[in-house]
Each structure stands twice: as C-alpha cells, then as structure tokens.
Coordinates of C-alpha atoms in Angstrom, one line a residue:
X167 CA -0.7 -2.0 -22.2
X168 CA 2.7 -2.4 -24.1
X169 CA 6.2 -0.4 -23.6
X170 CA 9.5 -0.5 -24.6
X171 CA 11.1 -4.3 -25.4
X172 CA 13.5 -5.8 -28.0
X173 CA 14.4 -4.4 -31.2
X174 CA 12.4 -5.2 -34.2
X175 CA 10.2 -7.6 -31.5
X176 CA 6.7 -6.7 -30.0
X177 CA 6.9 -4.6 -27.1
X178 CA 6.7 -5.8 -23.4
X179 CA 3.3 -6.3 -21.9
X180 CA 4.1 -4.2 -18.8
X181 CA 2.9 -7.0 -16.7
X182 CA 5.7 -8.6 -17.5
X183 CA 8.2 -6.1 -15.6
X184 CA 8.7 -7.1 -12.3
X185 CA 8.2 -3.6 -10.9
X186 CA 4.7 -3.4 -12.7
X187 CA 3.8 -7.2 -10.8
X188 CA 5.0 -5.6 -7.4
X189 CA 3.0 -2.1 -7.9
X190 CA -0.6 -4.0 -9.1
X191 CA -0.8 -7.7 -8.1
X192 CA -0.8 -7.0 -4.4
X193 CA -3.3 -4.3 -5.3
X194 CA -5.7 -7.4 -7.2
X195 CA -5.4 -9.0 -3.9
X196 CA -6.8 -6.7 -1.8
X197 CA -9.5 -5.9 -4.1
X198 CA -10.6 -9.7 -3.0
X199 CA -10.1 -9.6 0.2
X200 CA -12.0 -6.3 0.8
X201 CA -14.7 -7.9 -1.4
X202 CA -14.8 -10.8 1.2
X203 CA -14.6 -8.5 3.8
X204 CA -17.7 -6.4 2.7
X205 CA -19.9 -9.2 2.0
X206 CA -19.3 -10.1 5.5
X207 CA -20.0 -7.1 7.0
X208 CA -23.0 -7.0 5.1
X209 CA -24.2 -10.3 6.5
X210 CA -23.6 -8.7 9.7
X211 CA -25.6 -5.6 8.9
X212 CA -28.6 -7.7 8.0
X213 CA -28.7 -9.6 10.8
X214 CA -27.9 -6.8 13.6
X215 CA -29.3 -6.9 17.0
X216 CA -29.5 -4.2 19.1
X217 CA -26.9 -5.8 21.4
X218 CA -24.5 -5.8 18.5
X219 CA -25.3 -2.4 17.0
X220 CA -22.0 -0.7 18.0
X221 CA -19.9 -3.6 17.0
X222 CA -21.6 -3.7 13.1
X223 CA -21.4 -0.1 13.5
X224 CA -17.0 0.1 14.3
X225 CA -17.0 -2.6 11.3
X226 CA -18.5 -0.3 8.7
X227 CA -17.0 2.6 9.7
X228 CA -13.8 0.5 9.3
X229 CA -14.3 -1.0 6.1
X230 CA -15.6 1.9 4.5
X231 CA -12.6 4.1 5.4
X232 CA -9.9 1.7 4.8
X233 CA -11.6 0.7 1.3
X234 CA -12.2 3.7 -0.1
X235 CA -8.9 5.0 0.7
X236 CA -7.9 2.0 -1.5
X237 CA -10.0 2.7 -4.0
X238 CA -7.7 6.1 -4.4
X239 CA -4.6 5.0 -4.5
X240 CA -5.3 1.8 -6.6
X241 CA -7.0 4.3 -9.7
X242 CA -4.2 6.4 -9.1
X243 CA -1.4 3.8 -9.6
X244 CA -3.2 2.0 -12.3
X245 CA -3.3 5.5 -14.0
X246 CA 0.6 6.0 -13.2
X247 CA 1.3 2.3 -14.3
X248 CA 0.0 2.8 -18.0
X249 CA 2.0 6.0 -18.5
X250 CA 0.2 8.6 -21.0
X251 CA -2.2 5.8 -21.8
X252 CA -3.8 5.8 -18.5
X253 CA -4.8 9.9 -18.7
X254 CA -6.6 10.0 -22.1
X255 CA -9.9 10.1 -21.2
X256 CA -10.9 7.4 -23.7
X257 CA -9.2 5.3 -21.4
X258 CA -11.4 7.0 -18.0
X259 CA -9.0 5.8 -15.2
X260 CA -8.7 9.8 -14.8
X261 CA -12.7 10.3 -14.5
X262 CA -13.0 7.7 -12.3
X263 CA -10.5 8.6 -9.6
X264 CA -12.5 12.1 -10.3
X265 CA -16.2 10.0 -9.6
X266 CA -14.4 8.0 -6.4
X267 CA -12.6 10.1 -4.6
X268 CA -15.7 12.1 -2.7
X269 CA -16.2 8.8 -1.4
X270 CA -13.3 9.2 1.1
X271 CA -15.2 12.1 2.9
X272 CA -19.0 10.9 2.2
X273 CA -20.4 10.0 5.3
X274 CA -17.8 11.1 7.2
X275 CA -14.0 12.1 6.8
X276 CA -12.0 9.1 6.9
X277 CA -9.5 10.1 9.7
X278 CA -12.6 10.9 11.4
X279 CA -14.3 7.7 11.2
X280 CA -11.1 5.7 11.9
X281 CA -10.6 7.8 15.4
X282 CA -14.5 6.5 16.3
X283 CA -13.0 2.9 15.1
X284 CA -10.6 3.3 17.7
X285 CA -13.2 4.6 20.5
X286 CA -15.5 1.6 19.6
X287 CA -13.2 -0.6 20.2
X288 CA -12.0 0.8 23.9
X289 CA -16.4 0.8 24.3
X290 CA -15.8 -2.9 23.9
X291 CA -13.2 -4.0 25.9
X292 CA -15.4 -1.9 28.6
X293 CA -18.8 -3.9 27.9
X294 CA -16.4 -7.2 28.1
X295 CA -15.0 -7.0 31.9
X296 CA -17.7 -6.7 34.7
X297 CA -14.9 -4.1 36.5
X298 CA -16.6 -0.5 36.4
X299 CA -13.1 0.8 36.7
X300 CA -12.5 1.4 32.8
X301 CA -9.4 2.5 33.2
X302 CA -8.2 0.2 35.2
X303 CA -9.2 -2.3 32.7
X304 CA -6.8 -0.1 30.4
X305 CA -3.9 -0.1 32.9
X306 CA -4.4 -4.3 33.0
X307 CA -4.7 -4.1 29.1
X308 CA -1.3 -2.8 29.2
X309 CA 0.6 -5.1 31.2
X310 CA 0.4 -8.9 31.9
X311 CA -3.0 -9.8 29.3
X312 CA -1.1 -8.9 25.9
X313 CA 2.6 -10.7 26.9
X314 CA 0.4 -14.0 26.3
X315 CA -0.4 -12.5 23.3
X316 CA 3.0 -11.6 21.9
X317 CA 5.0 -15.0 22.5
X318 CA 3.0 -16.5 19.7
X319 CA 4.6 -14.4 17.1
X320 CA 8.6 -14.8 19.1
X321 CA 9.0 -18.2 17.8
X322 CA 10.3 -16.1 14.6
X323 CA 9.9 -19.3 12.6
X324 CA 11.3 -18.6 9.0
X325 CA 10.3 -21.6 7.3
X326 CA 7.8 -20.0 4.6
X327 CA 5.4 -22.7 5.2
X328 CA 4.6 -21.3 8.7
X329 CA 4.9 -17.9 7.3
X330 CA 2.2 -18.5 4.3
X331 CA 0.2 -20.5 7.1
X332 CA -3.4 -18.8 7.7
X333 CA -4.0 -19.0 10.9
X334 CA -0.5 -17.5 11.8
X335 CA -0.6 -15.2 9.9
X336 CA -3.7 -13.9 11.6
X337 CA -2.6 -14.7 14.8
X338 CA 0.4 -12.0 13.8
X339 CA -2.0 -9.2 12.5
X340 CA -3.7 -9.6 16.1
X341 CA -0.6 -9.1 17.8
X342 CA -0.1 -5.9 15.8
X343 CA -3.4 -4.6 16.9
X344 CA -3.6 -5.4 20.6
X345 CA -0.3 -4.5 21.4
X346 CA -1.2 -1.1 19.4
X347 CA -4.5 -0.8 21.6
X348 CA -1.8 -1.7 24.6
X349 CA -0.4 1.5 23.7
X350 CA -3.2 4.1 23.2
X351 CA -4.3 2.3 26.9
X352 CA -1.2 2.8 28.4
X353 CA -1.3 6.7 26.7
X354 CA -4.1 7.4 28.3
X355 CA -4.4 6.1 31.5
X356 CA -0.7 8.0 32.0
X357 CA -2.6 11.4 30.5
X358 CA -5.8 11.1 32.5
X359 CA -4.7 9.6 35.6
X360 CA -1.2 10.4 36.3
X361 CA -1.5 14.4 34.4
X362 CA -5.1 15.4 35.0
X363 CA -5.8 15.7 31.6
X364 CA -9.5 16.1 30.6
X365 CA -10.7 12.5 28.8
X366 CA -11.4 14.7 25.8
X367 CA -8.0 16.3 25.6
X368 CA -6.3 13.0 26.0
X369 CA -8.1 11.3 23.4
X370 CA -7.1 14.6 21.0
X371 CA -3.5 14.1 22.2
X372 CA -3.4 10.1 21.8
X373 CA -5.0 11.1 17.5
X374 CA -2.4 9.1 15.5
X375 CA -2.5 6.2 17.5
X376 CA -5.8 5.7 17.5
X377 CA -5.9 5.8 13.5
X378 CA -3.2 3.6 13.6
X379 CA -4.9 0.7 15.9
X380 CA -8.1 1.3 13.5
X381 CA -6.1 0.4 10.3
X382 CA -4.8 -2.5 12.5
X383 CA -8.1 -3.2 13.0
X384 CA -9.5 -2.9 9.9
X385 CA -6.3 -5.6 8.3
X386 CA -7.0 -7.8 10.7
X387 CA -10.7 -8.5 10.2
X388 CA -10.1 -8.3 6.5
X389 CA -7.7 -11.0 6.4
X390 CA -9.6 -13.0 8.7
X391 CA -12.3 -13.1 6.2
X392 CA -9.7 -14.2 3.3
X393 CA -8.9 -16.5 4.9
X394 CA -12.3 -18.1 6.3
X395 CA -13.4 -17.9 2.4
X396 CA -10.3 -19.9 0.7
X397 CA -10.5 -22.7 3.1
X398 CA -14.2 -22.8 2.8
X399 CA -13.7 -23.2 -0.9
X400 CA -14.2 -27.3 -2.2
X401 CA -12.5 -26.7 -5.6
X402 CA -8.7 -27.4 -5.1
X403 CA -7.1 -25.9 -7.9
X404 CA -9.5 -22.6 -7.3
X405 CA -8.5 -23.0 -3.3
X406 CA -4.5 -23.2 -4.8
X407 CA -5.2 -20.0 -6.0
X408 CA -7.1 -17.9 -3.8
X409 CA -4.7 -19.4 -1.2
X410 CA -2.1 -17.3 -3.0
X411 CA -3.9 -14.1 -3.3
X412 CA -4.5 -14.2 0.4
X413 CA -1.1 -15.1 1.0
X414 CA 0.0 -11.8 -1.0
X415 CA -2.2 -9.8 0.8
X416 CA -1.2 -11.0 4.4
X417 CA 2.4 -10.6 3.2
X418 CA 1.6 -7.2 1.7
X419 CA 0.8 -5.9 4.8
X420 CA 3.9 -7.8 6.6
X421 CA 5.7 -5.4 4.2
X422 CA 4.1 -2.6 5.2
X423 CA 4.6 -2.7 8.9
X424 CA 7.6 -4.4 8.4
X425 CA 9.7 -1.6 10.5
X426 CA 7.1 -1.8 13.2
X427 CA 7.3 -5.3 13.8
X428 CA 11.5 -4.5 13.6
X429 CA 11.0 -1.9 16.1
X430 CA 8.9 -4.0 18.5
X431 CA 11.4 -6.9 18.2
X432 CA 8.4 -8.9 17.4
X433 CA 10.2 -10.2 13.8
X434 CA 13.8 -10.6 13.0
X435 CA 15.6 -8.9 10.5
X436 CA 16.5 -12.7 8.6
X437 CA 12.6 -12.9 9.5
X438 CA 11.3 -9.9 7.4
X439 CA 14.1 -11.0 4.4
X440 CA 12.2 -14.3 4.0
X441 CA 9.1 -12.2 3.8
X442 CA 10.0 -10.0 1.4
X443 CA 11.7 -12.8 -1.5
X444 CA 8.3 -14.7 -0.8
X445 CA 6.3 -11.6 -1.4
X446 CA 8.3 -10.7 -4.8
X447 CA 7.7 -14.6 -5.6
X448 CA 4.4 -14.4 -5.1
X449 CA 3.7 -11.3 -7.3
X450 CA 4.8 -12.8 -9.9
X451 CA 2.9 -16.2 -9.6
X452 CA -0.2 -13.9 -8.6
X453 CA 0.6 -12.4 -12.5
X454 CA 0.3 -15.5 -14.0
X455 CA -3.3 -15.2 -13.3
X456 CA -3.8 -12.2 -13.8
X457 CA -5.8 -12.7 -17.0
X458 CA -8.2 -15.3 -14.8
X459 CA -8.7 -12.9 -11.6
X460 CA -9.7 -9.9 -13.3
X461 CA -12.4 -11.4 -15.8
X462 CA -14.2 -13.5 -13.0
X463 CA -15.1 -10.0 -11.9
X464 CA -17.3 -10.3 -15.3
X465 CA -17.6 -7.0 -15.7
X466 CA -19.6 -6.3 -18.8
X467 CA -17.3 -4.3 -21.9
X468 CA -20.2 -1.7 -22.2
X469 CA -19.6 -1.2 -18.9
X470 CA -15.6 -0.9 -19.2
X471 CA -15.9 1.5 -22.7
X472 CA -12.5 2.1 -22.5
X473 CA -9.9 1.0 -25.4
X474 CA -6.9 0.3 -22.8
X475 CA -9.3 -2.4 -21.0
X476 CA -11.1 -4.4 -24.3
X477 CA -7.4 -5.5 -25.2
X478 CA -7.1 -9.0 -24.4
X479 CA -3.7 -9.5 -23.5
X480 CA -3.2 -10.1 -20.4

C-alpha cells in the first residue's frame, strides 16, 4: 500500500513511515513467537499424562486467550494501517476480523479463561510444597522466596547487549509474573485470613489481578519458546534474524509494562529510555525484512484473493 510522498515521485510505501514500522513490525513478531508458542503447546498436548493434565490444560487456556485477542487487534490495525484500502471488501481484512472475532468467546470468554489461568497456577504452587497449609504457602510466597527473585533484574544494566540478551530477558518477564502472583497471594491471604472473607468472594475481589498475572503468564512462556527456537536454529544468518524478531517481541512487551516495571522500581527511567531507542531501531531493521518474513508463511495467492496483498512491494 502507497500514500502520500514527493511531488511528481511515486508515492511512499507506508512501510517506509516510521509510525507504520512501530504499529506492524512488532505485530510480525508476535505472530512468530505465538506460532512457536502453539506448536509447543501442542507437543505438550500430545504427549499429556494424567499427572500433567492441569498444567497442559492452564497452557491452552493461556495461549488461546492471549492469541486470539491478538488476532483482533492485529486485523484491526492492519485494517486502520491501509486507510480506505483496508475496508473494501476486495481487500477482506474487514471480513476477516468479522470470521475471527467469535473466536475470543469460543470455548470460553477470554477474561474468563485467563481468571482459571490464574487459579491453575495457585493449584500448582499447592501440588509443589508438601505443607497442607495452602495459604501459608501463599503468605511465604509473598515475603522472603521472590526478593531472590527480584535482585536479578536490580543490576539495571543498560548496555543493550545485556538488554537484547535471551536469557535475561526471560529471567525479567519471570520477575514480572511472580512478583504479580506475590501480590494476588498477598491479596488474599489478607482477604481470607485477616477479614473472613469467603475463598470465593476473595477470588471475585482479587479479578484484575488475577488476569493480569495470566497475561504475565502467558508472555513469559511465549518468549521462552522464542527464544528456545532461535538458538536451536544452525543457519546463522536465519538465527541473525529470528534473533531480532524475538528481540522485538521481548522488547515490545518491555514497552508495554514499561510503567509497571517504573512503579516497582524494578527498571530505571535511563533503563526504560535505552529500551525504547532499541525498540524503534529494531522496528525498523525488523522492516527490512519484511518482504522475507511474511512470504515464508507461503501462504498460497488463491488463498490471499485480495488485490492489497498480490502487490509485491514490500
């Protein structure tokens, strides 16, 4: 798709605007890393025991929420991207968000599903420790076990070699989700044990927290899959660049907690500046391959039937 440019020159590719590289490329790397990320969990399906039923169970549940809510908003700011373009129906970006968006209430609403994320994963940390007391665990969940945790991430080192460094990276979304599952412990064990609240009515009252430790949980396994895949892959220039697209998504997400990790003092603001110039970089290095990312999904043109997609620009 082409708007506005030069006088009596061809008109911009809108690729080529920085905004348009910031609104889609993160959006091409978290297609790939949710395709990682299902695979996986279909491995795990196929090979489920009945010891690790609940486990696949939280993952599904998980990935099925989380990707289908991105399935939403990418059709939607693809179809916002290419203007007019994008709502003719030739072009079908409008019947598809039509065709996908049911998906975010089949089997289950998603806000739904993401609150049972959040319960599976308390039902774990309960099958981990021998100690009956359950919420006892939670009170010791939200005291000494997760300051180990946390002084990984204080080093704030800037450099953006540590910053674009995999296992760090992961090591930061983990931080994010246990010290968000330190809070919905800490919630609850005040709501139950120190109020008298009913278990039922606490979990009601502790909602958006619990959503918000399932999206936690959801990035984190996702990336942790990325991750796993590029440094599994033997061809180097390939492994340059799916080390980039990973490193967009990871950094993506940085940007979007970027005031929680602020708030918890966990990142500095010099920090989170180096985070964001690396991310614009990388958005627009991530364009320069644009072209190569989007055919290896090989999607057949009888399949795409839409004029705005057989133009070969990119």
């Amino acid at each position: 798709r082409r708007q506005f440019g030069p006088e009596n020159e061809p008109e911009t590719l809108l690729l080529d605007y920085p905004t348009h590289q910031k609104r889609l490329m993160p959006l091409l790397a978290t297609t790939y890393a949710l395709d990682f990320a299902l695979k996986y969990s279909l491995k795990r399906f196929e090979k489920v025991t009945e010891e690790d039923s609940r486990e696949v169970e939280t993952l599904a549940a998980a990935l099925k929420s989380y990707a289908t809510w991105f399935t939403t908003k990418t059709l939607q700011e693809c179809r916002e991207a290419c203007g007019g373009k994008g709502y003719l129906a030739e072009n079908r970006l409008a019947d598809l968000k039509a065709d996908t968006d049911i998906f975010t209430t089949f089997e289950g609403d998603n806000t739904v599903l993401m609150q049972l994320v959040a319960k599976g994963l308390l039902t774990k940390l309960k099958k981990e420790f021998s100690d009956t007391n359950f919420w006892g665990i939670l009170k010791l969940i939200s005291s000494d076990v997760l300051e180990s945790i946390a002084s990984f991430g204080h080093e704030n080192i800037q450099d953006e070699k540590h910053i674009c460094n995999g296992d760090h990276q992961i090591e930061e979304f983990k931080h994010r989700e246990k010290t968000i599952l330190k809070t919905v412990a800490s919630r609850l064990t005040k709501l139950i044990k120190r109020r008298g609240m009913a278990p039922a009515d606490a979990f009601n009252r502790v909602q958006i927290q619990m959503v918000e430790l399932a999206h936690a949980h959801a990035e984190r396994l996702i990336l942790e899959q990325f991750v796993a895949t590029v440094k599994g892959i033997e061809d180097k220039d390939l492994q340059k660049t799916m080390k980039k697209l990973c490193d967009l998504f990871a950094l993506s997400i940085f940007e979007k907690h970027k005031g929680w990790y602020l708030e918890t003092g966990h990142m500095t603001p010099p920090k989170t500046k180096i985070i964001r110039r690396l991310y614009e970089k990388l958005c627009l290095s991530v364009r320069n391959d644009a072209a190569f990312l989007v055919n290896a999904f090989a999607i057949p043109d009888q399949c795409l039937a839409a004029p705005i997609a057989l133009k070969k620009e990119l």
